[in-house]
Coordinates of C-alpha atoms and ligand atoms in Angstrom, one line a residue:
M278 CA -6.1 3.8 12.4
T279 CA -5.2 6.7 11.4
L280 CA -2.7 9.1 13.1
E281 CA -5.5 11.3 13.9
Q282 CA -7.7 8.6 15.5
S283 CA -5.2 7.1 17.8
L284 CA -4.6 10.8 19.5
P285 CA -6.3 11.6 22.9
L286 CA -7.4 15.1 21.5
P287 CA -8.6 16.5 18.3
L288 CA -6.1 17.6 16.2
R289 CA -8.7 20.3 14.8
P290 CA -11.4 21.2 17.0
E291 CA -14.5 22.7 16.0
I292 CA -13.9 26.4 15.9
P293 CA -17.2 28.6 15.1
E294 CA -16.2 31.2 12.7
D295 CA -17.0 34.5 11.7
A296 CA -19.0 34.0 8.0
E297 CA -17.9 37.2 6.6
L298 CA -14.1 36.6 7.1
A299 CA -14.4 33.1 6.6
S300 CA -15.7 33.8 2.9
A301 CA -13.1 36.3 2.3
D302 CA -10.4 33.9 3.3
E303 CA -11.9 31.1 0.9
R304 CA -12.0 33.6 -2.1
A305 CA -8.5 34.6 -1.7
W306 CA -7.5 30.8 -1.2
R307 CA -9.3 29.8 -4.3
D308 CA -8.1 32.9 -6.2
L309 CA -4.5 31.4 -4.9
L310 CA -5.0 28.1 -6.5
A311 CA -6.4 29.4 -9.8
R312 CA -3.4 31.7 -10.5
L313 CA -0.9 28.7 -9.4
S314 CA -3.1 26.3 -11.8
R315 CA -3.0 28.8 -14.6
Q316 CA 0.6 29.5 -14.5
S317 CA 1.2 25.7 -14.3
V318 CA -0.7 25.9 -17.7
L319 CA 1.2 28.7 -19.2
K320 CA 5.0 27.9 -18.0
H321 CA 5.8 24.4 -17.6
F322 CA 8.9 22.1 -18.6
D323 CA 9.1 18.5 -20.3
A324 CA 12.0 16.8 -19.2
Y325 CA 13.3 15.4 -22.7
E326 CA 11.8 18.4 -25.3
D327 CA 13.5 21.3 -22.8
V328 CA 16.3 19.5 -22.1
D329 CA 19.2 19.6 -25.1
W330 CA 20.1 16.1 -23.8
D331 CA 22.0 15.3 -27.2
N332 CA 23.8 18.4 -27.7
P333 CA 27.5 17.5 -27.4
D334 CA 28.0 20.3 -25.2
F335 CA 25.6 18.8 -22.4
S336 CA 27.9 15.5 -22.6
V337 CA 28.3 14.3 -18.5
D338 CA 32.1 12.9 -18.6
A339 CA 33.6 12.0 -15.3
G340 CA 36.7 13.9 -16.0
D341 CA 35.3 17.4 -17.3
P342 CA 36.8 20.0 -15.3
R343 CA 33.2 21.8 -15.6
F344 CA 32.1 19.4 -12.9
E345 CA 34.5 20.2 -10.1
L346 CA 32.8 21.5 -7.0
I347 CA 31.5 24.9 -7.2
E348 CA 32.1 27.4 -4.8
L349 CA 29.0 27.1 -2.6
D350 CA 30.1 23.4 -1.2
P351 CA 32.7 24.1 1.1
L352 CA 34.5 20.7 0.8
G353 CA 35.7 22.6 -2.8
G354 CA 37.9 25.3 -0.8
T355 CA 39.6 22.4 1.7
D356 CA 43.3 21.8 0.9
W357 CA 42.6 18.1 1.0
Y358 CA 40.1 19.0 -2.1
R359 CA 42.6 21.2 -4.0
S360 CA 45.3 18.9 -3.8
L361 CA 43.7 16.2 -5.4
P362 CA 44.3 15.5 -9.4
Q363 CA 41.9 17.3 -11.7
P364 CA 40.3 13.7 -13.0
R365 CA 39.3 13.3 -9.1
R366 CA 38.2 16.6 -8.5
A367 CA 35.9 16.5 -11.2
Q368 CA 34.8 13.2 -10.4
I369 CA 34.0 14.1 -6.9
G370 CA 32.0 17.3 -7.9
L371 CA 30.0 15.3 -10.4
H372 CA 29.2 12.6 -8.1
R373 CA 28.2 15.3 -5.7
F374 CA 25.8 17.0 -8.0
A375 CA 24.7 13.4 -9.0
T376 CA 23.6 12.3 -5.2
F377 CA 21.5 15.8 -5.1
M378 CA 19.5 14.9 -8.2
K379 CA 19.2 11.1 -6.6
V380 CA 18.1 12.5 -3.3
G381 CA 15.6 14.7 -5.2
V382 CA 14.0 11.7 -7.1
Q383 CA 13.6 10.1 -3.5
F384 CA 12.3 13.0 -2.2
E385 CA 9.7 13.9 -5.1
N386 CA 8.9 9.8 -5.1
I387 CA 7.4 10.4 -1.4
L388 CA 6.2 13.9 -2.2
K389 CA 4.3 12.6 -5.3
R390 CA 2.9 9.6 -3.2
G391 CA 1.9 12.6 -0.5
L392 CA 0.3 14.9 -2.8
L393 CA -1.6 11.6 -4.3
T394 CA -2.8 10.7 -0.9
F395 CA -3.9 14.4 -0.1
A396 CA -6.1 14.5 -3.2
E397 CA -7.5 11.3 -2.3
S398 CA -9.0 12.7 0.9
L399 CA -10.3 16.1 -1.1
P400 CA -14.3 16.4 -1.8
N401 CA -15.3 16.4 -5.7
D402 CA -15.8 20.2 -5.6
A403 CA -12.3 21.0 -3.7
P404 CA -9.8 23.7 -5.6
E405 CA -7.0 22.2 -4.3
F406 CA -7.4 19.0 -6.7
R407 CA -6.6 20.8 -9.7
Y408 CA -3.7 22.5 -8.3
V409 CA -2.1 19.4 -6.7
Y410 CA -2.2 16.9 -9.9
H411 CA -0.4 20.2 -12.1
E412 CA 2.4 19.9 -9.4
I413 CA 2.2 16.2 -9.4
A414 CA 3.1 16.3 -12.9
E415 CA 5.6 18.8 -12.6
E416 CA 7.4 16.5 -10.2
T417 CA 6.9 13.7 -12.7
Q418 CA 9.3 15.6 -15.1
H419 CA 11.6 16.8 -12.6
S420 CA 12.4 13.2 -11.2
M421 CA 12.7 12.1 -15.0
M422 CA 15.3 14.9 -15.8
F423 CA 17.3 14.0 -12.2
Q424 CA 17.3 10.5 -12.9
E425 CA 18.2 10.6 -16.8
F426 CA 21.1 12.9 -15.7
V427 CA 22.0 10.1 -12.7
K428 CA 22.1 7.5 -15.2
R429 CA 24.4 9.5 -17.5
T430 CA 27.0 10.2 -15.4
N431 CA 27.5 5.8 -15.0
L432 CA 28.6 6.2 -11.6
R433 CA 27.1 4.1 -8.6
V434 CA 24.8 6.9 -6.9
H435 CA 23.2 6.4 -3.8
G436 CA 20.8 8.9 -2.5
M437 CA 19.3 8.7 1.3
P438 CA 21.2 6.8 3.8
P439 CA 18.7 4.0 4.1
T440 CA 17.6 4.7 7.8
L441 CA 16.1 8.3 6.5
L442 CA 14.5 6.7 3.7
W443 CA 12.9 4.4 6.2
F444 CA 11.4 6.9 8.0
A445 CA 10.6 8.9 4.7
R446 CA 8.8 6.2 3.2
R447 CA 6.1 6.9 6.6
I448 CA 5.4 10.0 5.3
P449 CA 2.8 10.0 2.7
S450 CA 0.2 8.7 5.1
L451 CA 0.8 12.3 6.9
A452 CA -0.9 14.5 4.1
R453 CA -4.2 12.4 4.8
S454 CA -3.6 12.1 8.7
F455 CA -1.9 15.4 9.5
P456 CA -1.3 17.5 6.4
E457 CA 0.1 20.8 7.9
L458 CA 2.9 18.0 9.2
F459 CA 3.4 16.7 5.4
F460 CA 3.9 20.5 4.0
V461 CA 6.4 21.2 6.7
F462 CA 8.1 18.1 5.5
V463 CA 7.5 19.4 2.0
L464 CA 9.1 22.7 2.4
G465 CA 11.8 21.1 4.4
G466 CA 13.2 19.3 1.1
E467 CA 12.0 21.8 -1.5
E468 CA 13.4 25.3 0.0
P469 CA 17.3 23.8 0.8
I470 CA 17.3 22.6 -2.9
D471 CA 15.6 25.7 -4.6
Q472 CA 18.1 27.9 -2.1
M473 CA 20.9 26.3 -3.3
Q474 CA 19.9 26.1 -7.1
R475 CA 18.9 29.5 -7.2
R476 CA 22.1 31.2 -5.6
A477 CA 24.4 29.0 -8.1
L478 CA 22.4 30.4 -11.0
R479 CA 22.6 34.0 -9.4
E480 CA 26.0 34.0 -8.9
Q481 CA 26.8 32.0 -12.2
Q482 CA 28.7 29.0 -10.2
W483 CA 27.2 26.5 -12.9
R484 CA 30.2 25.8 -14.9
H485 CA 28.3 22.9 -17.1
P486 CA 25.5 23.8 -19.2
L487 CA 23.4 20.8 -18.3
A488 CA 23.9 21.7 -14.5
Q489 CA 22.7 25.0 -15.1
R490 CA 19.5 24.0 -17.3
I491 CA 18.5 21.3 -14.7
S492 CA 18.4 24.0 -12.2
Q493 CA 17.1 27.0 -14.0
I494 CA 13.5 24.3 -14.9
H495 CA 13.2 23.4 -11.1
V496 CA 13.4 27.0 -9.8
I497 CA 10.8 28.1 -12.3
E498 CA 8.3 25.6 -11.0
E499 CA 9.5 25.0 -7.6
A500 CA 8.4 28.6 -6.7
R501 CA 4.6 27.4 -7.2
H502 CA 4.9 24.4 -5.1
M503 CA 6.1 26.4 -2.3
S504 CA 3.9 29.0 -2.8
F505 CA 1.0 26.4 -1.9
A506 CA 2.5 24.7 0.6
R507 CA 3.4 28.0 2.4
A508 CA -0.4 29.0 2.0
Y509 CA -1.9 26.0 2.9
L510 CA 0.3 26.0 6.4
L511 CA -0.9 29.6 6.6
R512 CA -4.8 28.3 6.4
H513 CA -4.8 25.4 8.1
A514 CA -1.8 25.2 10.9
P515 CA -3.6 28.2 13.0
R516 CA -7.1 26.4 13.0
L517 CA -5.3 23.1 14.8
G518 CA -5.8 22.5 18.7
W519 CA -3.5 22.1 21.1
L520 CA -2.5 18.8 20.2
G521 CA -2.0 19.5 16.8
R522 CA 0.0 22.9 17.3
N523 CA 2.5 21.1 20.1
L524 CA 3.2 18.2 17.3
L525 CA 3.6 20.6 14.9
A526 CA 6.2 22.9 16.6
L527 CA 7.9 19.7 18.3
R528 CA 8.1 17.9 14.8
A529 CA 9.0 20.8 12.5
P530 CA 12.8 21.6 13.4
L531 CA 13.4 17.8 13.9
I532 CA 12.4 17.3 10.2
L533 CA 13.9 20.7 8.9
G534 CA 17.2 20.2 10.9
N535 CA 17.6 16.7 9.2
M536 CA 16.6 17.5 5.8
V537 CA 18.8 20.3 5.3
N538 CA 21.7 17.8 6.8
L539 CA 20.7 15.8 4.2
M540 CA 20.4 18.2 1.6
L541 CA 23.7 19.9 1.9
M542 CA 26.3 17.4 3.5
P543 CA 27.8 14.7 2.0
S544 CA 26.4 11.3 3.3
P545 CA 28.9 9.1 5.7
H546 CA 28.9 6.6 2.6
F547 CA 30.0 9.1 0.4
A548 CA 32.7 10.5 2.4
K549 CA 34.3 6.7 2.8
R550 CA 33.7 6.1 -1.2
Y551 CA 36.1 9.1 -1.8
Q552 CA 38.1 8.7 1.5
I553 CA 37.6 12.1 2.6
P554 CA 39.0 12.6 6.1
K555 CA 37.3 13.2 9.2
S556 CA 38.9 16.0 9.8
V557 CA 38.4 17.7 6.6
V558 CA 34.2 17.0 6.7
R559 CA 34.3 18.9 10.3
Q560 CA 36.5 21.7 8.9
A561 CA 34.5 22.4 5.6
Y562 CA 31.2 21.5 7.3
R563 CA 30.2 21.2 11.3
D564 CA 33.3 23.8 12.5
N565 CA 32.8 26.3 9.5
P566 CA 30.8 29.3 10.1
V567 CA 30.1 30.0 6.7
Y568 CA 28.2 26.5 6.4
Q569 CA 26.4 27.3 9.4
G570 CA 25.4 30.4 7.4
L571 CA 24.4 28.5 4.5
R572 CA 22.2 25.9 6.5
R573 CA 20.4 28.5 8.4
E574 CA 20.1 30.7 4.7
A575 CA 18.7 27.4 3.2
I576 CA 15.6 27.1 5.4
A577 CA 15.2 30.7 6.2
K578 CA 11.9 31.2 4.5
T579 CA 10.2 28.2 6.4
R580 CA 11.6 29.2 9.7
H581 CA 10.2 32.4 9.0
L582 CA 7.1 31.1 8.2
C583 CA 6.9 28.7 11.6
R584 CA 7.6 31.9 13.5
E585 CA 4.8 33.6 12.4
L586 CA 2.5 30.5 12.9
G587 CA 4.0 30.9 16.7
L588 CA 6.0 27.0 16.1
I589 CA 9.0 28.5 17.4
R590 CA 8.6 28.8 21.1
P591 CA 9.9 27.3 24.3
P592 CA 9.6 24.3 25.2
Y593 CA 10.5 23.6 21.9
S594 CA 13.1 26.5 21.1
W595 CA 16.1 24.7 22.0
I596 CA 15.5 21.7 19.3
W597 CA 16.2 24.6 16.6
R598 CA 19.3 25.7 18.6
A599 CA 20.3 22.1 18.8
Y600 CA 20.1 21.4 15.1
G601 CA 21.9 24.8 14.4
V602 CA 19.0 26.0 12.4
E603 CA 17.8 28.9 14.5
S604 CA 18.0 32.7 13.1
E605 CA 21.2 34.7 14.3
Ligands
FE2_965 FE1 11.0 19.2 -7.8
FE2_966 FE1 8.2 20.9 -5.8

């Protein structure tokens, strides 16, 4: 039994539509999908052809000072980190970046399975099918690129904490039963990664050319993925019934709050591995207003979209505040 079948009220009630408006909306939707699909053909990357893995300058060495934490990571600004010997600082920076890549591989695995489930539910003439398959192909290249990087570090890199991974593995089935919630999850993972990579590129924070190349490729293709997810939500979320809209309003901040922590903060396992004192973690993240601003910025566009869709409202507004992801 799917989630939708088990609910007491339908997620999507039948609402009669104005035929003219509906056809204009349909045309705009088809145009967007055609445009995104065309861009995927014109500008796409291959994990092995477009990254110069064998360039000596791209070699991955745990003692390389170019891997020291970038300014965007508040841990790098703590006295604790600065007082460490240089090779240790470089290893922590490399391990943090590799963990980011590993979480990316796990997230994209769930995302691809969800998109395949979504595509399976489409009728033969659906314009979404082709675009979704372009996106799956692009995410496949990203994951190969991320995993190749992780492999080259020779570090024991863990990604998501096991409990979170357990929950995340339940997500792909949502792409069929409740695609609106699935696409909130998609944006919850894609936007923080994209925002951080974009900002590091803009401010020239990447010192290692491999980290820079991976980020460049990723942000170009992610722009399309997020456009699709946002447009899907704008088109479909308003058509949800009372129950669907309430479920979405309740779960969106829970998903976004958890995803932003996962993407931006070191896991307890990581803190233990490098014996980072709890007080340092508090100082760098939880009690740091700069980091709190970074978290809000990391999901700013998705939060704006949720507001536009009327999903940030009582009685659920407190959840946004509780996760510290509300706007200031
Ligand atoms: Fe990706
Ligand atoms: Fe993506």
